[in-house]
Amino acid sequence: MARSALATLLWSETPDEAAANNLRLTLHRLRRALDEASPGAAEALLHISGGQIMLDAAALTLDATLFLAELAAVASHRHPDPTLCADCRQHLERAARYRGELLAGFGLTDAPPFEVAAGAARAAGAPVHRGLHTLAAAHAAQHDYPRLPVRRARWRWTRSARKPTARL
């Protein structure tokens, strides 16, 4: 992505020069934070050359991507009740790596284009919410109550921004 496009996306209501400076400072902080978390991570993930900024998606592991892969495995396993199948429960347990909605509680009021893009990405998470509900139902069907509240709370939290709390 072009630096100027990213600066405009994040600071659309800021003068171009100030937006470019904000982006420069933010990238510096991001590189420092990545390297503090894991030495060499910034170089592996961020490729900044000329006027372009690229994120190496192959170097990332996203909880939502892993979760959706596990849900796909459950969906492809044809049987009447996925909550009772041991293989499907195992897939759903591995799906518990999901950590919550994208940028939950975060917003940039002075960047409408960013808000539109983030909203679209959050809306794409609907299959994740269905999977968390299925996982909660699987625990309930197996009378695995000690683990049920954690799954229900996580499902409720991720949906709270869009709808009233669901009841299981």
mmCIF file of C-alpha atoms in Angstrom:
data_model
loop_
_atom_site.group_PDB
_atom_site.id
_atom_site.type_symbol
_atom_site.label_atom_id
_atom_site.label_comp_id
_atom_site.label_asym_id
_atom_site.label_seq_id
_atom_site.Cartn_x
_atom_site.Cartn_y
_atom_site.Cartn_z
ATOM 1 C CA MET A 1 0.000 0.000 0.000
ATOM 2 C CA ALA A 2 1.257 3.468 -0.721
ATOM 3 C CA ARG A 3 2.368 5.416 2.360
ATOM 4 C CA SER A 4 0.167 8.315 1.291
ATOM 5 C CA ALA A 5 -2.885 6.038 0.963
ATOM 6 C CA LEU A 6 -2.333 4.553 4.426
ATOM 7 C CA ALA A 7 -1.835 8.000 5.948
ATOM 8 C CA THR A 8 -5.077 9.163 4.322
ATOM 9 C CA LEU A 9 -6.925 6.051 5.525
ATOM 10 C CA LEU A 10 -5.850 6.572 9.135
ATOM 11 C CA TRP A 11 -5.816 10.384 9.285
ATOM 12 C CA SER A 12 -8.287 11.387 6.586
ATOM 13 C CA GLU A 13 -9.290 14.648 8.244
ATOM 14 C CA THR A 14 -5.706 15.724 8.939
ATOM 15 C CA PRO A 15 -3.552 17.784 6.549
ATOM 16 C CA ASP A 16 -1.338 15.583 4.339
ATOM 17 C CA GLU A 17 1.933 16.671 5.933
ATOM 18 C CA ALA A 18 0.662 16.003 9.454
ATOM 19 C CA ALA A 19 -0.831 12.640 8.386
ATOM 20 C CA ALA A 20 2.502 11.617 6.844
ATOM 21 C CA ASN A 21 4.312 12.578 10.050
ATOM 22 C CA ASN A 22 1.772 10.647 12.158
ATOM 23 C CA LEU A 23 2.328 7.593 9.968
ATOM 24 C CA ARG A 24 6.121 7.883 10.252
ATOM 25 C CA LEU A 25 5.903 8.041 14.066
ATOM 26 C CA THR A 26 3.370 5.219 14.214
ATOM 27 C CA LEU A 27 5.505 2.960 12.021
ATOM 28 C CA HIS A 28 8.525 3.686 14.205
ATOM 29 C CA ARG A 29 6.544 2.759 17.344
ATOM 30 C CA LEU A 30 5.120 -0.334 15.660
ATOM 31 C CA ARG A 31 8.566 -1.578 14.624
ATOM 32 C CA ARG A 32 9.894 -0.990 18.138
ATOM 33 C CA ALA A 33 6.926 -2.796 19.746
ATOM 34 C CA LEU A 34 7.212 -5.747 17.358
ATOM 35 C CA ASP A 35 10.931 -6.131 18.054
ATOM 36 C CA GLU A 36 10.371 -5.868 21.813
ATOM 37 C CA ALA A 37 7.778 -8.632 21.588
ATOM 38 C CA SER A 38 9.919 -10.804 19.328
ATOM 39 C CA PRO A 39 13.377 -9.716 18.148
ATOM 40 C CA GLY A 40 13.470 -9.472 14.359
ATOM 41 C CA ALA A 41 9.667 -9.446 14.020
ATOM 42 C CA ALA A 42 9.516 -5.971 12.513
ATOM 43 C CA GLU A 43 11.905 -6.894 9.713
ATOM 44 C CA ALA A 44 10.058 -10.158 9.052
ATOM 45 C CA LEU A 45 6.589 -8.603 9.003
ATOM 46 C CA LEU A 46 6.982 -5.073 7.663
ATOM 47 C CA HIS A 47 8.523 -4.285 4.314
ATOM 48 C CA ILE A 48 8.871 -0.548 3.793
ATOM 49 C CA SER A 49 10.499 0.531 0.577
ATOM 50 C CA GLY A 50 10.222 3.865 -1.164
ATOM 51 C CA GLY A 51 6.646 4.994 -0.883
ATOM 52 C CA GLN A 52 5.247 1.499 -0.230
ATOM 53 C CA ILE A 53 4.389 -0.309 3.001
ATOM 54 C CA MET A 54 3.776 -4.042 2.846
ATOM 55 C CA LEU A 55 2.833 -6.535 5.518
ATOM 56 C CA ASP A 56 4.067 -10.091 4.933
ATOM 57 C CA ALA A 57 0.854 -12.036 5.487
ATOM 58 C CA ALA A 58 2.726 -15.346 5.200
ATOM 59 C CA ALA A 59 4.673 -14.447 8.356
ATOM 60 C CA LEU A 60 1.469 -13.979 10.385
ATOM 61 C CA THR A 61 -0.705 -16.400 12.284
ATOM 62 C CA LEU A 62 -4.178 -14.968 12.860
ATOM 63 C CA ASP A 63 -6.523 -16.460 15.430
ATOM 64 C CA ALA A 64 -9.553 -15.749 13.233
ATOM 65 C CA THR A 65 -7.973 -17.541 10.253
ATOM 66 C CA LEU A 66 -7.161 -20.611 12.348
ATOM 67 C CA PHE A 67 -10.652 -20.517 13.829
ATOM 68 C CA LEU A 68 -12.307 -20.376 10.415
ATOM 69 C CA ALA A 69 -10.211 -23.337 9.219
ATOM 70 C CA GLU A 70 -11.423 -25.398 12.179
ATOM 71 C CA LEU A 71 -15.036 -24.350 11.470
ATOM 72 C CA ALA A 72 -14.610 -25.400 7.844
ATOM 73 C CA ALA A 73 -13.485 -28.845 9.024
ATOM 74 C CA VAL A 74 -16.636 -29.126 11.156
ATOM 75 C CA ALA A 75 -18.853 -27.933 8.292
ATOM 76 C CA SER A 76 -17.351 -30.497 5.895
ATOM 77 C CA HIS A 77 -17.970 -33.364 8.358
ATOM 78 C CA ARG A 78 -21.491 -34.375 7.397
ATOM 79 C CA HIS A 79 -23.619 -35.662 10.236
ATOM 80 C CA PRO A 80 -26.817 -34.473 11.893
ATOM 81 C CA ASP A 81 -25.444 -33.047 15.143
ATOM 82 C CA PRO A 82 -21.896 -31.638 15.219
ATOM 83 C CA THR A 83 -22.126 -30.984 18.958
ATOM 84 C CA LEU A 84 -21.986 -34.716 19.679
ATOM 85 C CA CYS A 85 -19.185 -35.798 17.309
ATOM 86 C CA ALA A 86 -15.796 -36.223 19.004
ATOM 87 C CA ASP A 87 -13.890 -35.089 15.892
ATOM 88 C CA CYS A 88 -15.978 -31.935 15.593
ATOM 89 C CA ARG A 89 -15.617 -31.178 19.299
ATOM 90 C CA GLN A 90 -11.835 -31.512 18.874
ATOM 91 C CA HIS A 91 -11.889 -29.055 15.950
ATOM 92 C CA LEU A 92 -13.985 -26.658 17.986
ATOM 93 C CA GLU A 93 -11.628 -26.944 20.956
ATOM 94 C CA ARG A 94 -8.713 -26.010 18.742
ATOM 95 C CA ALA A 95 -10.839 -23.126 17.538
ATOM 96 C CA ALA A 96 -10.693 -21.714 21.064
ATOM 97 C CA ARG A 97 -7.527 -19.884 19.940
ATOM 98 C CA TYR A 98 -9.824 -17.105 18.782
ATOM 99 C CA ARG A 99 -9.245 -14.100 21.057
ATOM 100 C CA GLY A 100 -12.062 -11.747 20.164
ATOM 101 C CA GLU A 101 -13.442 -9.341 17.661
ATOM 102 C CA LEU A 102 -11.077 -7.339 15.485
ATOM 103 C CA LEU A 103 -10.089 -4.104 17.260
ATOM 104 C CA ALA A 104 -12.965 -4.439 19.726
ATOM 105 C CA GLY A 105 -13.592 -1.103 21.404
ATOM 106 C CA PHE A 106 -11.132 0.704 19.135
ATOM 107 C CA GLY A 107 -12.165 3.452 16.782
ATOM 108 C CA LEU A 108 -10.785 6.443 14.949
ATOM 109 C CA THR A 109 -13.502 9.091 14.930
ATOM 110 C CA ASP A 110 -11.467 11.359 12.677
ATOM 111 C CA ALA A 111 -10.876 8.626 10.065
ATOM 112 C CA PRO A 112 -14.195 7.635 8.436
ATOM 113 C CA PRO A 113 -12.534 5.499 5.712
ATOM 114 C CA PHE A 114 -10.787 3.447 8.413
ATOM 115 C CA GLU A 115 -14.050 3.003 10.313
ATOM 116 C CA VAL A 116 -15.782 1.733 7.158
ATOM 117 C CA ALA A 117 -12.972 -0.759 6.467
ATOM 118 C CA ALA A 118 -12.837 -1.938 10.097
ATOM 119 C CA GLY A 119 -16.624 -2.324 10.197
ATOM 120 C CA ALA A 120 -16.545 -4.500 7.084
ATOM 121 C CA ALA A 121 -13.811 -6.672 8.592
ATOM 122 C CA ARG A 122 -15.796 -7.053 11.830
ATOM 123 C CA ALA A 123 -18.950 -7.985 9.905
ATOM 124 C CA ALA A 124 -17.006 -10.716 8.111
ATOM 125 C CA GLY A 125 -16.533 -12.382 11.512
ATOM 126 C CA ALA A 126 -20.109 -13.756 11.658
ATOM 127 C CA PRO A 127 -18.947 -17.376 11.092
ATOM 128 C CA VAL A 128 -16.695 -17.015 14.131
ATOM 129 C CA HIS A 129 -19.685 -16.153 16.301
ATOM 130 C CA ARG A 130 -21.641 -19.160 15.019
ATOM 131 C CA GLY A 131 -18.646 -21.374 15.778
ATOM 132 C CA LEU A 132 -18.373 -20.105 19.332
ATOM 133 C CA HIS A 133 -22.080 -20.796 19.778
ATOM 134 C CA THR A 134 -21.600 -24.341 18.450
ATOM 135 C CA LEU A 135 -18.691 -24.869 20.844
ATOM 136 C CA ALA A 136 -20.825 -23.712 23.779
ATOM 137 C CA ALA A 137 -23.635 -26.039 22.670
ATOM 138 C CA ALA A 138 -21.161 -28.944 22.449
ATOM 139 C CA HIS A 139 -20.040 -28.355 26.037
ATOM 140 C CA ALA A 140 -23.651 -28.142 27.201
ATOM 141 C CA ALA A 141 -24.598 -31.353 25.352
ATOM 142 C CA GLN A 142 -21.714 -33.185 27.050
ATOM 143 C CA HIS A 143 -22.635 -31.677 30.448
ATOM 144 C CA ASP A 144 -19.175 -30.104 30.478
ATOM 145 C CA TYR A 145 -20.368 -27.179 32.583
ATOM 146 C CA PRO A 146 -17.034 -26.050 34.055
ATOM 147 C CA ARG A 147 -15.850 -25.058 30.571
ATOM 148 C CA LEU A 148 -19.184 -23.760 29.302
ATOM 149 C CA PRO A 149 -19.195 -20.324 31.021
ATOM 150 C CA VAL A 150 -15.846 -19.342 29.506
ATOM 151 C CA ARG A 151 -17.037 -20.179 26.016
ATOM 152 C CA ARG A 152 -20.389 -18.451 26.546
ATOM 153 C CA ALA A 153 -18.737 -15.333 27.968
ATOM 154 C CA ARG A 154 -16.311 -15.147 25.054
ATOM 155 C CA TRP A 155 -19.171 -15.559 22.552
ATOM 156 C CA ARG A 156 -21.258 -12.912 24.302
ATOM 157 C CA TRP A 157 -18.352 -10.456 24.422
ATOM 158 C CA THR A 158 -17.606 -10.693 20.708
ATOM 159 C CA ARG A 159 -21.250 -10.097 19.782
ATOM 160 C CA SER A 160 -21.937 -7.321 22.269
ATOM 161 C CA ALA A 161 -21.199 -4.495 19.851
ATOM 162 C CA ARG A 162 -23.843 -5.571 17.360
ATOM 163 C CA LYS A 163 -26.748 -7.296 19.099
ATOM 164 C CA PRO A 164 -28.190 -7.831 22.541
ATOM 165 C CA THR A 165 -26.545 -10.646 24.455
ATOM 166 C CA ALA A 166 -27.568 -14.055 23.177
ATOM 167 C CA ARG A 167 -28.913 -16.607 25.626
ATOM 168 C CA LEU A 168 -27.950 -20.272 25.434
#
